mmCIF file of C-alpha atoms in Angstrom:
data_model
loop_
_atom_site.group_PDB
_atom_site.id
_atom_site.type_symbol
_atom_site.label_atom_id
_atom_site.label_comp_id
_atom_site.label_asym_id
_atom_site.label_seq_id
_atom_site.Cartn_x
_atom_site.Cartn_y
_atom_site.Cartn_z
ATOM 1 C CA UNK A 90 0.000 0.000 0.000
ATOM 2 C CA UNK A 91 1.143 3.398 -0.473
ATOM 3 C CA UNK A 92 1.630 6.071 2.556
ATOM 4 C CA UNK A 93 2.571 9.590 3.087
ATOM 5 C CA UNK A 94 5.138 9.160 5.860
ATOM 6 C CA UNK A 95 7.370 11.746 7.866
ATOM 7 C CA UNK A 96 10.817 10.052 7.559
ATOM 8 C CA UNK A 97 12.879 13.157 9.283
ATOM 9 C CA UNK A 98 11.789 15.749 11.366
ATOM 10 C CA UNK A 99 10.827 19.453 9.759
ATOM 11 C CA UNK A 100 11.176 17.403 6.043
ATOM 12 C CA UNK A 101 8.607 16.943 3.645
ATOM 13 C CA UNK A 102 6.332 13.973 3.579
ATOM 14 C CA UNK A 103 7.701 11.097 1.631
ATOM 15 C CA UNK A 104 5.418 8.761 -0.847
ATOM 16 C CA UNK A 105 6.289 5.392 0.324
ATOM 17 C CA UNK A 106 5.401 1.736 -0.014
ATOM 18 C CA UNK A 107 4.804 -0.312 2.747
ATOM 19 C CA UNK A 108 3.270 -3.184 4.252
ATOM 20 C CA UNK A 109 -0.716 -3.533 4.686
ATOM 21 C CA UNK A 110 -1.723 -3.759 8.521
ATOM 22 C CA UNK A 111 -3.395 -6.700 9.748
ATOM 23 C CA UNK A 112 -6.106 -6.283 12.069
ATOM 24 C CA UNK A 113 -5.680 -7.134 15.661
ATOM 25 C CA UNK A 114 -8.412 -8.053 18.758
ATOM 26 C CA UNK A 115 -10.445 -5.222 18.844
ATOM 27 C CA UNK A 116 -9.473 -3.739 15.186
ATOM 28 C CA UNK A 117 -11.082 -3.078 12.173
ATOM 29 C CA UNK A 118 -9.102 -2.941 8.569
ATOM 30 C CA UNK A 119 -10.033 -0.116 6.918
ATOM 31 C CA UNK A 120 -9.871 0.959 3.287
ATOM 32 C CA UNK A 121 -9.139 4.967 3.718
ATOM 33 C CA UNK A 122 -10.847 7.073 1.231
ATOM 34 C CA UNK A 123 -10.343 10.761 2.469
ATOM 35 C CA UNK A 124 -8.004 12.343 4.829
ATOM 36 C CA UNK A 125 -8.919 15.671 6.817
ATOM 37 C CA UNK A 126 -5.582 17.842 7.185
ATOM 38 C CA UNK A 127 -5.037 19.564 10.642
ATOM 39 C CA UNK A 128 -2.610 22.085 11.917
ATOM 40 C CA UNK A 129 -1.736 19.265 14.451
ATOM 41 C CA UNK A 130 -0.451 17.583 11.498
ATOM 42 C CA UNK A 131 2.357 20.211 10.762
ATOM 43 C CA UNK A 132 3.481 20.150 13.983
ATOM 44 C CA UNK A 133 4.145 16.393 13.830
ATOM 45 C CA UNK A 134 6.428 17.043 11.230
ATOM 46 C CA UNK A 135 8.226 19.395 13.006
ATOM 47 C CA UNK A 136 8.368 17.374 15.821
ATOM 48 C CA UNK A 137 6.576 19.920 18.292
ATOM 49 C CA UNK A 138 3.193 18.359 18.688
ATOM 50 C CA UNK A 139 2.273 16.895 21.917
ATOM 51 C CA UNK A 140 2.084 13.225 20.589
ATOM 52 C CA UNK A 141 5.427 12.182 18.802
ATOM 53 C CA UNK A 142 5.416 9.005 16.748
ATOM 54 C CA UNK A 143 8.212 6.637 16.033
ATOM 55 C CA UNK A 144 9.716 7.638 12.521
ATOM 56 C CA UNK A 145 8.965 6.329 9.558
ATOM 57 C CA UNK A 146 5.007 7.615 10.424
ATOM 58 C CA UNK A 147 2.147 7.994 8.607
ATOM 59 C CA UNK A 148 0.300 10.997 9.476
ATOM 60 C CA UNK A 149 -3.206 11.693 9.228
ATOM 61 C CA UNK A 150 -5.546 12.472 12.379
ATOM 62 C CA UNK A 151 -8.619 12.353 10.886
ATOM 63 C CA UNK A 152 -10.230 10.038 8.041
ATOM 64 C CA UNK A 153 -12.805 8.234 6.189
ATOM 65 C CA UNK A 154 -13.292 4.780 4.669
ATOM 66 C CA UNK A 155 -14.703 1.478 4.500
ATOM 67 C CA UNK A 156 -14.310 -1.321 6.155
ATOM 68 C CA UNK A 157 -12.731 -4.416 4.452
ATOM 69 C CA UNK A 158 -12.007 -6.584 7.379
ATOM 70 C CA UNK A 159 -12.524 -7.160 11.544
ATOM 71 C CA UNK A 160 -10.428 -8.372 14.438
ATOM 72 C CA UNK A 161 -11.857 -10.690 16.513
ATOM 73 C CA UNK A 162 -14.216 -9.342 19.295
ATOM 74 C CA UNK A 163 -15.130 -6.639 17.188
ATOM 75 C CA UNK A 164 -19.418 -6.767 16.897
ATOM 76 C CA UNK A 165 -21.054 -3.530 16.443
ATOM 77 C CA UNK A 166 -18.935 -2.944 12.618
ATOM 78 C CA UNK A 167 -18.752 -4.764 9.446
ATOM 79 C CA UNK A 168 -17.156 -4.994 6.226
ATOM 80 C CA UNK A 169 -18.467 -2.832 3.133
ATOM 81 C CA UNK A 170 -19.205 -0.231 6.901
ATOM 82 C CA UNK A 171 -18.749 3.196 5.550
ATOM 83 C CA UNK A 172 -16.877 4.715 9.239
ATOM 84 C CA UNK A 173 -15.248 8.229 10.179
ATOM 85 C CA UNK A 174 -12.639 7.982 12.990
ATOM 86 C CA UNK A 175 -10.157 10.232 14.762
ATOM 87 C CA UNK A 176 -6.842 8.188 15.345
ATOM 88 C CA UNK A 177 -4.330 10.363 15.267
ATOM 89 C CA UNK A 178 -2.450 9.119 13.240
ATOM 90 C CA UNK A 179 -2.561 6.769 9.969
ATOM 91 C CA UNK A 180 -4.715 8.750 7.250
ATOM 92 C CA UNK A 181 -2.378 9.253 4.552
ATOM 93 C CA UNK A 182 -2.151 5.714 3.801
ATOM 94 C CA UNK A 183 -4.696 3.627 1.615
ATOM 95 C CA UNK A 184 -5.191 1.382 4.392
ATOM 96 C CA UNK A 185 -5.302 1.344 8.420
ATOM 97 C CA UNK A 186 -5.726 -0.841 11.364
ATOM 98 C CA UNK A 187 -8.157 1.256 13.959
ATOM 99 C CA UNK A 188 -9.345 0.265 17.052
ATOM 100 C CA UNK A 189 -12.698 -0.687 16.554
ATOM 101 C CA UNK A 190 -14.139 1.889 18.994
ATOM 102 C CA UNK A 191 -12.951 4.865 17.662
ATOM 103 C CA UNK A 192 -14.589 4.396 14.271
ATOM 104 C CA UNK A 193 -18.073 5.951 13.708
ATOM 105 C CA UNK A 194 -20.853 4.896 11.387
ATOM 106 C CA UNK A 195 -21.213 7.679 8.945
ATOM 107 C CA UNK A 196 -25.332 8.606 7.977
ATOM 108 C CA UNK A 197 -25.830 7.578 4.145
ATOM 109 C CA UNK A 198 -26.314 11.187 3.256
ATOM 110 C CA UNK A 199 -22.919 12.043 4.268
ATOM 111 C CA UNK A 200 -20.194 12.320 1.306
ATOM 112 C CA UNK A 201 -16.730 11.141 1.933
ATOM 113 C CA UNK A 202 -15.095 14.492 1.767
ATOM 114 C CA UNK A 203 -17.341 16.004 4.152
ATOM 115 C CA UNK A 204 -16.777 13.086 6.723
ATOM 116 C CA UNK A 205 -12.904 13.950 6.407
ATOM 117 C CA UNK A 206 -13.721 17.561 7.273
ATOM 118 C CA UNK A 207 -16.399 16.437 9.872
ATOM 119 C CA UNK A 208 -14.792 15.023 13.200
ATOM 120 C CA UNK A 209 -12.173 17.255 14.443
ATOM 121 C CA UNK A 210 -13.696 20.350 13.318
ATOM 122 C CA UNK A 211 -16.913 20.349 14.314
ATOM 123 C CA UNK A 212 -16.548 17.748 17.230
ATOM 124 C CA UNK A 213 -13.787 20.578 18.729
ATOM 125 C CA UNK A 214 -16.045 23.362 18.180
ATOM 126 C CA UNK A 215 -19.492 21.568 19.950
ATOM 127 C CA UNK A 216 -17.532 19.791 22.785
ATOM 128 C CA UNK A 217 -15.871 22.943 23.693
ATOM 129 C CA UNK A 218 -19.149 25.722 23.602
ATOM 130 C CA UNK A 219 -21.207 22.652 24.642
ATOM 131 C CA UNK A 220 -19.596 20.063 27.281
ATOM 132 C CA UNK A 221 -16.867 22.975 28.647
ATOM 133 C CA UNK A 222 -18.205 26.430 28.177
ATOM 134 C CA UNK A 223 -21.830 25.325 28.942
ATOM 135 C CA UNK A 224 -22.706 28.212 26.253
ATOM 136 C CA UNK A 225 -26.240 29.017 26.622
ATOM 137 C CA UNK A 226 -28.523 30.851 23.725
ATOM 138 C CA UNK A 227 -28.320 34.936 23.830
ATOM 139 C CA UNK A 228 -24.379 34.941 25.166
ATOM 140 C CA UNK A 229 -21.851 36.662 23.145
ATOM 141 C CA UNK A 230 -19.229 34.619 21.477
ATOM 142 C CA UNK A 231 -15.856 35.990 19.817
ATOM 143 C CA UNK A 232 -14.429 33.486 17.672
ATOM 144 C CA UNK A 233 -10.610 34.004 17.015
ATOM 145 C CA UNK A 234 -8.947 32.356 13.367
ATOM 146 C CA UNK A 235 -12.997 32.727 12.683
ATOM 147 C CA UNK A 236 -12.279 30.875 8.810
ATOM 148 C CA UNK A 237 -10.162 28.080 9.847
ATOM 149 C CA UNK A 238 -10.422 24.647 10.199
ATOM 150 C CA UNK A 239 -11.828 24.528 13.665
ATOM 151 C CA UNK A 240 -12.734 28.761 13.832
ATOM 152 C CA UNK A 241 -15.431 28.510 11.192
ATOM 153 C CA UNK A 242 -17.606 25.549 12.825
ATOM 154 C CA UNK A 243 -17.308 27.524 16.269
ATOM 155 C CA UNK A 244 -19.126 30.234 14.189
ATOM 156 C CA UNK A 245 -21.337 28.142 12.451
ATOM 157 C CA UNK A 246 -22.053 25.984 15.682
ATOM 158 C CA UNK A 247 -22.359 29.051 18.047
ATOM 159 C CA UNK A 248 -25.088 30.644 15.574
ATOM 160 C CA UNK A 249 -27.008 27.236 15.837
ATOM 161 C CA UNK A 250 -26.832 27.019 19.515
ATOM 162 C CA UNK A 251 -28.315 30.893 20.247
ATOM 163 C CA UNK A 252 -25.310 33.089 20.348
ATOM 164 C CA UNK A 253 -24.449 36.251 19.048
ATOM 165 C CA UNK A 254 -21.396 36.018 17.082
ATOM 166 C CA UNK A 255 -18.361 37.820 16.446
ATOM 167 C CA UNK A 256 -16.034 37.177 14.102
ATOM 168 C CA UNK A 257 -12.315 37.799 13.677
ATOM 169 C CA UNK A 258 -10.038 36.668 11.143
ATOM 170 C CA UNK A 259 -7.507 38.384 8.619
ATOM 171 C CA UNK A 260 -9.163 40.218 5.591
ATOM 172 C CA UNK A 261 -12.218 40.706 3.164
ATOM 173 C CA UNK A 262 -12.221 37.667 1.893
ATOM 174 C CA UNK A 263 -11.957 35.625 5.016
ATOM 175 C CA UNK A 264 -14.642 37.611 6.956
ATOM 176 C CA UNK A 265 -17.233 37.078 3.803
ATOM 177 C CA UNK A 266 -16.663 33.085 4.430
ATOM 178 C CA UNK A 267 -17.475 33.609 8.099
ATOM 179 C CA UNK A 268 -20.244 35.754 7.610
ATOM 180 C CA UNK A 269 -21.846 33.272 5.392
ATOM 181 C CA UNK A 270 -20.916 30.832 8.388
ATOM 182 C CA UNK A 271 -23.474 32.888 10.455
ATOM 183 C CA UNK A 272 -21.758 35.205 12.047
ATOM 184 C CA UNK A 273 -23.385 38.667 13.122
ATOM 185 C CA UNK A 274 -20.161 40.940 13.574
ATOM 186 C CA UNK A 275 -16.928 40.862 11.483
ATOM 187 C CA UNK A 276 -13.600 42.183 12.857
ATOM 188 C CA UNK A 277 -10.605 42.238 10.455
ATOM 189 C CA UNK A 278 -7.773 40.859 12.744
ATOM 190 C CA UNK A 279 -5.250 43.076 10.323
ATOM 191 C CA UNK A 280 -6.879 46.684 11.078
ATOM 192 C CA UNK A 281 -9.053 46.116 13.764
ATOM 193 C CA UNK A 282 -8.447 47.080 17.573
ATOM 194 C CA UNK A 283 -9.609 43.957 19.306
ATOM 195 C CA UNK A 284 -10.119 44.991 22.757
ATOM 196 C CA UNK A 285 -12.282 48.538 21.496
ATOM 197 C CA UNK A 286 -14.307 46.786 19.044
ATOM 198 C CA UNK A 287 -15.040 43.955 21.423
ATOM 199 C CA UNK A 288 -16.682 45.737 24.299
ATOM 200 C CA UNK A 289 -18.217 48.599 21.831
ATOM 201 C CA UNK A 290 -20.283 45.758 20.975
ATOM 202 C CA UNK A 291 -21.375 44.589 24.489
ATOM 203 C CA UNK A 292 -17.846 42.428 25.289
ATOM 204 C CA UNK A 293 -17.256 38.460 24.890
ATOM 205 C CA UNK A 294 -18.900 36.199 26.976
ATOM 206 C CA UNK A 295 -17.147 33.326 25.344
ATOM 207 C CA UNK A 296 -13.715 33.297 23.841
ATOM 208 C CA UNK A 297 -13.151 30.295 21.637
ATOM 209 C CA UNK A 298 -9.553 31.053 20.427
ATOM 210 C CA UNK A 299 -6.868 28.885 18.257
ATOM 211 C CA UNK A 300 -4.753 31.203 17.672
ATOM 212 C CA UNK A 301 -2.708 32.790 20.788
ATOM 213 C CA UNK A 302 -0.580 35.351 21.068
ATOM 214 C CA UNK A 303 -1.565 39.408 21.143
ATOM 215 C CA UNK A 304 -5.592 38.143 19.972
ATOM 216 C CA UNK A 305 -5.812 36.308 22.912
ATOM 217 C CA UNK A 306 -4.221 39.065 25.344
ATOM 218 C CA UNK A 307 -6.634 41.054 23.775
ATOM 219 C CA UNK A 308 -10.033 39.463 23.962
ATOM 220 C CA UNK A 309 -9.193 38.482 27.688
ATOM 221 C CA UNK A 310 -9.292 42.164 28.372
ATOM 222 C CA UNK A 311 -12.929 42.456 26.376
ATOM 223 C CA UNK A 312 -14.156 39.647 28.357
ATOM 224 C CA UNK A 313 -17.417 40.273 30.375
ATOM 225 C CA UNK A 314 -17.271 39.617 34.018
ATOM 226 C CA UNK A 315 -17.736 35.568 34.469
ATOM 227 C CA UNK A 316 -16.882 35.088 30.580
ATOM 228 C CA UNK A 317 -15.246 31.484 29.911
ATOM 229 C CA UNK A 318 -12.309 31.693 27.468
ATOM 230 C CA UNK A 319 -11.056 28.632 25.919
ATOM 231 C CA UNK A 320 -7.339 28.258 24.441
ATOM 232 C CA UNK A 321 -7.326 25.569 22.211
ATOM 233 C CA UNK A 322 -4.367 26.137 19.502
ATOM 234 C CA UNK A 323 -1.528 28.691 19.068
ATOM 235 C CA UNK A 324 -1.729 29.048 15.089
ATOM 236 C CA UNK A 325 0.054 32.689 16.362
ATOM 237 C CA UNK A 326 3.188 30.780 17.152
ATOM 238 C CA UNK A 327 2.633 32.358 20.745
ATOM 239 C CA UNK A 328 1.561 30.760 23.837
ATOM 240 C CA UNK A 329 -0.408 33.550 25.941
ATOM 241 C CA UNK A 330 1.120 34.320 29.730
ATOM 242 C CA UNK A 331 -2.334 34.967 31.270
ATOM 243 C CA UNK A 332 -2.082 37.475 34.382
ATOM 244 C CA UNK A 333 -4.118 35.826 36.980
ATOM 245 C CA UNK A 334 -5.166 39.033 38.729
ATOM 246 C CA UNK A 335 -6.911 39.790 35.697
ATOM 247 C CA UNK A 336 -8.742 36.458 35.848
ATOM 248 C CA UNK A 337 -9.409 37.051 39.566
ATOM 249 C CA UNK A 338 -10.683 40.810 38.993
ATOM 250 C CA UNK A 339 -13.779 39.730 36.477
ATOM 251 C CA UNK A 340 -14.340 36.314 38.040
ATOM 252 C CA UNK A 341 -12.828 34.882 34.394
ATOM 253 C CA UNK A 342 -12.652 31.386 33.902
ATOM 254 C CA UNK A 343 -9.614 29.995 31.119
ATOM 255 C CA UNK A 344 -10.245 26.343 30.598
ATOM 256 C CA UNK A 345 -7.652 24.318 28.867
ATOM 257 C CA UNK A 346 -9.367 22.130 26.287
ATOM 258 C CA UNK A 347 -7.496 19.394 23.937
ATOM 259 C CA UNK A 348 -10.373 17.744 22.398
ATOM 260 C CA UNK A 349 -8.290 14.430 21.332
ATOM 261 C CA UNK A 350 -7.659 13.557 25.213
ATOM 262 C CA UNK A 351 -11.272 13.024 25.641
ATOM 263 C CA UNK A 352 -10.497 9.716 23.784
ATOM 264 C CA UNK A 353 -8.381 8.550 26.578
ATOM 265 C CA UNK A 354 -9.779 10.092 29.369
ATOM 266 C CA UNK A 355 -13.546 10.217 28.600
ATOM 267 C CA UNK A 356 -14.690 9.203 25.233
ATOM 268 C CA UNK A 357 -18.198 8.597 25.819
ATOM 269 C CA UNK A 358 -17.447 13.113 25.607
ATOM 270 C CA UNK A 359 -17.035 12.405 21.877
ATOM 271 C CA UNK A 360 -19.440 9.858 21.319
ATOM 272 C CA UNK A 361 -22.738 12.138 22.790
ATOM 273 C CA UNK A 362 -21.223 15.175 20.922
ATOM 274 C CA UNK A 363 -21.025 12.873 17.108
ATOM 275 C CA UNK A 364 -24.351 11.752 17.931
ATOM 276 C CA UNK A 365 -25.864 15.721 18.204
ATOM 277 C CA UNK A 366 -23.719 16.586 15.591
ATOM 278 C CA UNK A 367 -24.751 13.548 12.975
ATOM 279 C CA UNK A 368 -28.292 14.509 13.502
ATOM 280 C CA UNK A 369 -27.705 18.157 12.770
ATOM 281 C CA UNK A 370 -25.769 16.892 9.625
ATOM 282 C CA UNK A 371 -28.898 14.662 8.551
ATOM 283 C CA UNK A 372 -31.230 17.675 9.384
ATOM 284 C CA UNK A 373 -29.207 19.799 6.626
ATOM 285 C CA UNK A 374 -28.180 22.175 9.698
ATOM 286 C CA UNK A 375 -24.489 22.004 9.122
ATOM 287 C CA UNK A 376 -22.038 21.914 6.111
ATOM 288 C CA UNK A 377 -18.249 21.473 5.933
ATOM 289 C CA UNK A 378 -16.767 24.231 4.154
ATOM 290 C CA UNK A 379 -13.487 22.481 2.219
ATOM 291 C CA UNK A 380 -11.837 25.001 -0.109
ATOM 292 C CA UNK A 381 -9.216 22.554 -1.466
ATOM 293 C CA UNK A 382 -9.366 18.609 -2.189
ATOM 294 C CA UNK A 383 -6.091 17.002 -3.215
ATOM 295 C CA UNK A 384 -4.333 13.825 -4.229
ATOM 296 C CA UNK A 385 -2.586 12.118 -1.587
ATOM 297 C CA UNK A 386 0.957 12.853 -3.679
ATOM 298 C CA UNK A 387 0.011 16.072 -3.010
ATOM 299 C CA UNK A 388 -0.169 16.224 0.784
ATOM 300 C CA UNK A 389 2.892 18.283 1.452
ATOM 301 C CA UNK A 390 1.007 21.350 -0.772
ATOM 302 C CA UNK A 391 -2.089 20.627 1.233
ATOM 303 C CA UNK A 392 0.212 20.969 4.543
ATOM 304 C CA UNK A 393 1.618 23.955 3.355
ATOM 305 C CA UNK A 394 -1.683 25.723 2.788
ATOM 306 C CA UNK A 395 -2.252 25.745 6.629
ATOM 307 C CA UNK A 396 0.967 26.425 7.412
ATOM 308 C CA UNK A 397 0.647 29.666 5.278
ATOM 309 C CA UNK A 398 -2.908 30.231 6.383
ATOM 310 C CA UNK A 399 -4.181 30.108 2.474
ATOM 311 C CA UNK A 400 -6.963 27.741 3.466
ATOM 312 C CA UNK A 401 -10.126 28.388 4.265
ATOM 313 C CA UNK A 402 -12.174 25.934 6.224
ATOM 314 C CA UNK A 403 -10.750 22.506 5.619
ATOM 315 C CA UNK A 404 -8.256 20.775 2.936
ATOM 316 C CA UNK A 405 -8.886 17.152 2.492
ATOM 317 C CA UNK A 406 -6.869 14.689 0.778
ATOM 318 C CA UNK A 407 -7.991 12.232 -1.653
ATOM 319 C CA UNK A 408 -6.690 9.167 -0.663
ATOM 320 C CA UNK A 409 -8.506 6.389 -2.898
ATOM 321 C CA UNK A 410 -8.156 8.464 -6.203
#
């Protein structure tokens, strides 16, 4: 089978052959069809993400496919199943071994790009305003990196679950993609002044923020007394120093949030949230926004398009084609 694998640290992805996995107690063989890119995934190749594999590795959190074979003691999957899963690891290959209980029965409606775009995305986004924030309907929500990957479904999510929305994220063209996302308020991250713009428009009850750095200092000081801000990514390249007087002064909660260590810790977290999320799918109430689809040679120039913040949304790679 053929792989994208990281053979040296901070070096392109290499097109390899190697061995098809054999499924073990509790595994399922799957046939991969579509690979979701993440920012997580260019900090594996770097070497700076919190996980780090054993080189040669195939990369590739999140995927979709089919599955072509089961391990023993595996009963609720079968093969010609189409499944989604989040493993971590292993989507840039045309086949995978996955535990069986990470993999997640896709509705028929769903096409295979948009389950490559589905999991982390939108499972980040609804666990975080949903299971952490507790969110509730009329709250204010400031969305930092608003057309990103995981930025945009915090929009879209928020304006399905009753808040008011504000937007941030670098330029025109950017802020149009959110806006068609749902949200109510647009603030260019290039020109505008965060903190002003922020409380002119009532202040941020929630802060759901990816990105770190000087954003972050500065929508923790247009927080509304009791607001909940969630750091969940440094896209910035810097990780905030949060004054805890501030935090003490306004009654401010921060809570850390790494949506992936819910499938260690807690994963029935995941399973509930897929479930709401599926059926909001099915009900035509959400819709992946994927501005590029490429061939799996081509997954270093899908990696490089988050690195370089070109993307909008998700990239997906074509495994299968």
């Amino acid at each position: 089978m053929r792989a994208m694998q990281v053979t040296a640290l901070g070096q392109p992805l290499e097109l390899r052959e190697i061995d098809m996995p054999t499924p073990k107690a509790g595994e399922v063989l799957v046939r991969i069809h579509t690979c979701g890119l993440n920012f997580g995934d260019t900090l594996i190749v770097k070497g700076t993400y919190q996980e780090k594999p054993q080189l040669p590795a195939t990369i590739g959190m999140e995927m979709c496919g089919t599955v072509e074979a089961v391990g023993t003691d595996v009963t609720h999957l079968k093969p010609g199943q189409r499944i989604a899963a989040y493993a971590g690891f292993g989507g840039l290959g045309e086949y995978a071994a996955l535990p069986a209980n990470i993999c997640v029965p896709i509705p028929d409606e769903m096409s295979e790009v948009d389950a490559a775009a589905f999991l982390v995305a939108y499972g980040t986004s609804h666990v975080a305003l949903d299971y952490k924030a507790h969110m509730k309907p009329g709250e204010r929500l400031l969305v930092l990196g608003a057309s990103g990957g995981v930025g945009l479904t915090a929009v879209e999510l928020g304006k399905l679950m009753g808040a008011e929305v504000i937007a941030c994220a670098r330029g025109a063209d950017k802020l149009k993609i959110a806006s068609k996302a749902g949200a109510d308020h647009l603030l260019d991250s290039d020109t505008c002044d965060l903190k002003a713009d922020v409380k002119a428009l009532g202040g941020a009850d929630v802060v759901y923020d990816p990105v770190g750095g000087d954003l972050f200092d500065a929508a923790l000081r247009a927080c509304n007394p009791e607001a909940r801000l969630l750091p969940l990514g440094f896209a910035s390249g810097t990780v905030p120093q949060i004054p805890a007087n501030y935090l003490l002064v306004k009654n401010l909660h921060v809570l850390g949030f790494y949506w992936g260590g819910y499938m260690r810790v807690n994963p029935k977290v995941l399973t509930d949230s897929f479930e709401v999320l599926f059926g909001w799918y099915a009900e035509g109430q959400l819709k992946p926004h994927v501005s590029h689809v490429l061939p799996l040679a081509d997954a270093n120039d899908g990696l490089d398009l988050l690195r370089t913040r070109k993307a909008t949304g998700k990239v997906v790679i074509q495994v299968d084609g």
